[in-house]
């Protein structure tokens, strides 16, 4: 995201930094890569200036494709040797996404699901609270836009863990390789961290902000 931001602002070496960091992400964890990959593109689409959105999206996309090429030393064997692994076993029973969507099959692995549910509720409360605080301060239009973007990311990540998103999981079959919908807490946690930073910044800058009983 750092290098994506720099690409949008046309800073030196940002293309190289994005390509290398994305390749390292791929070689670290493929399910995380699958979840995260839409974010740089979405961020570029929202953050870039009106007349530069398409250009910046193309540059970000090209850098990510170069990153895929750089990770080829890991990615190519991983994709071409799957016949040597019991892939079917990694998508059934405990490892099936269908058994981990809230609130389906709550009778299976109930204790683990309760812990995960408490985590999701915690993140949802923080996301909603910080977003409310940001809007209370009447921030600049850019801050409001980016806060809304990250709030949308958080809500999307939470909904992808619920049974509401089942049709998406069924239609977009690569998502099923993620196995556990709770892995979407990756982007939820990231979005919540950004919202907290925006809220703290707005409270410090916004002299008109007042803590009301409702807040």
Short mmCIF file of C-alpha atoms in Angstrom, two decimals:
data_model
loop_
_atom_site.label_atom_id
_atom_site.label_comp_id
_atom_site.label_asym_id
_atom_site.label_seq_id
_atom_site.Cartn_x
_atom_site.Cartn_y
_atom_site.Cartn_z
CA UNK A 1 0.00 0.00 0.00
CA UNK A 2 2.89 2.33 0.71
CA UNK A 3 4.29 1.84 -2.77
CA UNK A 4 0.81 1.97 -4.29
CA UNK A 5 0.38 5.37 -2.67
CA UNK A 6 3.73 6.44 -4.09
CA UNK A 7 2.76 5.23 -7.58
CA UNK A 8 -0.36 7.39 -7.37
CA UNK A 9 1.81 10.37 -6.44
CA UNK A 10 4.34 9.55 -9.18
CA UNK A 11 7.30 9.13 -6.84
CA UNK A 12 10.62 7.68 -7.87
CA UNK A 13 11.18 3.93 -7.55
CA UNK A 14 7.56 3.37 -6.52
CA UNK A 15 6.93 0.98 -9.46
CA UNK A 16 9.94 -1.13 -8.49
CA UNK A 17 8.97 -1.10 -4.81
CA UNK A 18 5.41 -2.21 -5.58
CA UNK A 19 6.58 -5.02 -7.87
CA UNK A 20 9.09 -6.36 -5.33
CA UNK A 21 6.77 -6.08 -2.31
CA UNK A 22 3.93 -7.77 -4.20
CA UNK A 23 6.23 -10.61 -5.26
CA UNK A 24 7.26 -11.10 -1.63
CA UNK A 25 3.60 -11.20 -0.60
CA UNK A 26 2.92 -13.91 -3.17
CA UNK A 27 5.85 -15.98 -1.94
CA UNK A 28 4.73 -15.55 1.67
CA UNK A 29 1.12 -16.79 1.58
CA UNK A 30 -1.12 -17.35 -1.46
CA UNK A 31 -4.49 -17.15 0.38
CA UNK A 32 -3.45 -13.78 1.83
CA UNK A 33 -2.41 -12.64 -1.64
CA UNK A 34 -5.81 -13.61 -3.03
CA UNK A 35 -7.62 -11.66 -0.33
CA UNK A 36 -5.37 -8.61 -0.46
CA UNK A 37 -4.78 -8.17 -4.21
CA UNK A 38 -7.93 -6.17 -4.88
CA UNK A 39 -6.93 -3.53 -2.31
CA UNK A 40 -4.07 -1.81 -4.22
CA UNK A 41 -6.30 -1.50 -7.28
CA UNK A 42 -9.27 -0.23 -5.27
CA UNK A 43 -7.03 2.19 -3.36
CA UNK A 44 -5.60 3.56 -6.62
CA UNK A 45 -9.10 3.98 -8.07
CA UNK A 46 -10.23 6.00 -5.05
CA UNK A 47 -7.07 7.94 -4.20
CA UNK A 48 -5.89 8.98 -7.68
CA UNK A 49 -6.93 12.35 -9.11
CA UNK A 50 -9.99 12.36 -11.36
CA UNK A 51 -8.05 12.70 -14.61
CA UNK A 52 -5.36 10.21 -13.57
CA UNK A 53 -7.37 7.24 -12.31
CA UNK A 54 -7.08 5.05 -15.42
CA UNK A 55 -3.39 5.82 -15.88
CA UNK A 56 -2.56 5.05 -12.25
CA UNK A 57 -4.65 1.87 -12.31
CA UNK A 58 -2.70 0.67 -15.34
CA UNK A 59 0.64 1.42 -13.69
CA UNK A 60 -0.37 -0.34 -10.46
CA UNK A 61 -1.66 -3.33 -12.44
CA UNK A 62 1.58 -3.53 -14.45
CA UNK A 63 3.68 -3.40 -11.29
CA UNK A 64 1.63 -6.23 -9.80
CA UNK A 65 2.07 -8.30 -12.97
CA UNK A 66 5.82 -7.74 -12.77
CA UNK A 67 5.59 -8.90 -9.15
CA UNK A 68 3.88 -12.08 -10.32
CA UNK A 69 6.78 -12.61 -12.73
CA UNK A 70 9.36 -12.04 -10.00
CA UNK A 71 7.64 -14.61 -7.80
CA UNK A 72 7.69 -17.17 -10.61
CA UNK A 73 10.48 -19.14 -8.93
CA UNK A 74 7.92 -20.02 -6.24
CA UNK A 75 4.59 -19.57 -8.02
CA UNK A 76 5.28 -21.76 -11.08
CA UNK A 77 6.19 -24.90 -9.07
CA UNK A 78 3.31 -24.24 -6.68
CA UNK A 79 0.82 -24.15 -9.55
CA UNK A 80 2.26 -27.04 -11.60
CA UNK A 81 2.84 -29.61 -8.85
CA UNK A 82 -0.60 -29.58 -7.27
CA UNK A 83 -1.19 -33.10 -8.56
CA UNK A 84 1.34 -34.25 -5.95
CA UNK A 85 -0.79 -32.86 -3.12
CA UNK A 86 -4.14 -34.09 -1.82
CA UNK A 87 -5.92 -30.90 -2.96
CA UNK A 88 -9.40 -32.38 -2.45
CA UNK A 89 -8.72 -32.95 1.24
CA UNK A 90 -7.89 -29.26 1.65
CA UNK A 91 -11.43 -28.18 0.71
CA UNK A 92 -13.60 -30.58 2.70
CA UNK A 93 -14.66 -30.97 6.32
CA UNK A 94 -12.66 -28.70 8.60
CA UNK A 95 -11.08 -26.98 5.60
CA UNK A 96 -14.31 -26.21 3.73
CA UNK A 97 -15.28 -22.54 3.57
CA UNK A 98 -18.96 -23.52 3.89
CA UNK A 99 -18.43 -24.78 7.43
CA UNK A 100 -16.90 -21.51 8.62
CA UNK A 101 -19.32 -18.90 7.32
CA UNK A 102 -21.21 -17.10 10.11
CA UNK A 103 -23.89 -18.23 11.01
CA UNK A 104 -24.04 -21.60 9.34
CA UNK A 105 -23.11 -24.91 10.96
CA UNK A 106 -22.50 -23.25 14.32
CA UNK A 107 -22.69 -26.69 15.89
CA UNK A 108 -19.29 -27.57 14.38
CA UNK A 109 -16.18 -26.38 16.22
CA UNK A 110 -18.41 -24.11 18.30
CA UNK A 111 -15.71 -22.91 20.71
CA UNK A 112 -13.43 -21.76 17.89
CA UNK A 113 -16.32 -20.02 16.15
CA UNK A 114 -17.34 -18.19 19.32
CA UNK A 115 -13.80 -16.82 19.69
CA UNK A 116 -13.77 -15.75 16.05
CA UNK A 117 -17.21 -14.18 16.38
CA UNK A 118 -16.09 -12.14 19.38
CA UNK A 119 -13.08 -10.96 17.38
CA UNK A 120 -15.26 -9.91 14.45
CA UNK A 121 -17.72 -8.11 16.74
CA UNK A 122 -14.81 -6.30 18.40
CA UNK A 123 -13.43 -5.14 15.04
CA UNK A 124 -16.90 -4.13 13.84
CA UNK A 125 -17.51 -2.01 16.93
CA UNK A 126 -14.14 -0.27 16.59
CA UNK A 127 -14.72 0.35 12.88
CA UNK A 128 -18.17 1.85 13.45
CA UNK A 129 -17.03 3.91 16.45
CA UNK A 130 -13.99 5.41 14.74
CA UNK A 131 -15.96 6.15 11.58
CA UNK A 132 -18.60 7.93 13.68
CA UNK A 133 -15.89 9.95 15.44
CA UNK A 134 -14.35 10.94 12.10
CA UNK A 135 -17.71 12.16 10.77
CA UNK A 136 -18.37 14.07 14.01
CA UNK A 137 -15.27 16.19 13.41
CA UNK A 138 -16.52 17.34 10.00
CA UNK A 139 -13.24 16.44 8.26
CA UNK A 140 -11.94 17.64 4.91
CA UNK A 141 -13.55 16.03 1.88
CA UNK A 142 -10.46 13.92 1.11
CA UNK A 143 -10.31 12.57 4.66
CA UNK A 144 -14.01 11.80 4.58
CA UNK A 145 -13.62 10.02 1.24
CA UNK A 146 -10.71 7.85 2.40
CA UNK A 147 -12.35 7.10 5.75
CA UNK A 148 -15.46 5.97 3.89
CA UNK A 149 -13.28 3.80 1.65
CA UNK A 150 -11.62 2.04 4.58
CA UNK A 151 -14.92 1.70 6.42
CA UNK A 152 -16.28 0.03 3.29
CA UNK A 153 -13.27 -2.31 3.25
CA UNK A 154 -13.92 -3.26 6.88
CA UNK A 155 -17.63 -3.91 6.32
CA UNK A 156 -16.93 -5.89 3.15
CA UNK A 157 -14.36 -8.02 4.97
CA UNK A 158 -16.86 -8.72 7.74
CA UNK A 159 -19.70 -9.59 5.36
CA UNK A 160 -17.40 -11.99 3.48
CA UNK A 161 -17.26 -14.02 6.69
CA UNK A 162 -21.03 -14.40 6.93
CA UNK A 163 -23.52 -16.63 5.18
CA UNK A 164 -24.69 -13.58 3.22
CA UNK A 165 -21.60 -13.93 1.03
CA UNK A 166 -22.19 -17.61 0.20
CA UNK A 167 -23.24 -16.85 -3.43
CA UNK A 168 -19.97 -14.94 -3.96
CA UNK A 169 -17.93 -17.86 -2.62
CA UNK A 170 -19.86 -20.21 -4.89
CA UNK A 171 -19.51 -18.09 -8.05
CA UNK A 172 -15.92 -16.90 -7.56
CA UNK A 173 -14.44 -20.38 -7.15
CA UNK A 174 -10.81 -19.26 -6.50
CA UNK A 175 -12.05 -17.84 -3.19
CA UNK A 176 -12.78 -21.37 -2.03
CA UNK A 177 -9.04 -22.06 -1.91
CA UNK A 178 -8.83 -19.56 0.97
CA UNK A 179 -10.51 -22.30 3.05
CA UNK A 180 -11.32 -20.14 6.06
CA UNK A 181 -13.51 -17.01 5.61
CA UNK A 182 -12.09 -15.64 8.88
CA UNK A 183 -8.89 -14.95 6.94
CA UNK A 184 -10.72 -11.85 5.68
CA UNK A 185 -9.96 -10.39 9.11
CA UNK A 186 -6.63 -9.56 7.49
CA UNK A 187 -8.15 -6.64 5.59
CA UNK A 188 -10.63 -5.86 8.38
CA UNK A 189 -7.77 -5.41 10.86
CA UNK A 190 -5.88 -3.26 8.36
CA UNK A 191 -8.93 -1.07 7.72
CA UNK A 192 -9.62 -0.68 11.44
CA UNK A 193 -6.01 0.40 12.04
CA UNK A 194 -6.33 3.07 9.33
CA UNK A 195 -9.68 4.26 10.71
CA UNK A 196 -8.15 4.56 14.20
CA UNK A 197 -5.32 6.66 12.77
CA UNK A 198 -7.78 8.92 10.93
CA UNK A 199 -9.93 9.28 14.07
CA UNK A 200 -6.96 10.27 16.23
CA UNK A 201 -5.78 12.74 13.61
CA UNK A 202 -9.25 14.27 13.23
CA UNK A 203 -9.74 14.64 16.98
CA UNK A 204 -6.39 16.41 17.28
CA UNK A 205 -7.11 18.75 14.38
CA UNK A 206 -10.84 19.28 14.81
CA UNK A 207 -11.37 22.05 17.31
CA UNK A 208 -15.14 21.80 16.79
CA UNK A 209 -15.23 18.19 17.98
CA UNK A 210 -17.17 17.59 21.18
CA UNK A 211 -17.87 14.38 23.02
CA UNK A 212 -21.62 14.09 23.33
CA UNK A 213 -23.64 11.53 25.26
CA UNK A 214 -24.49 9.83 21.99
CA UNK A 215 -20.79 9.58 21.07
#
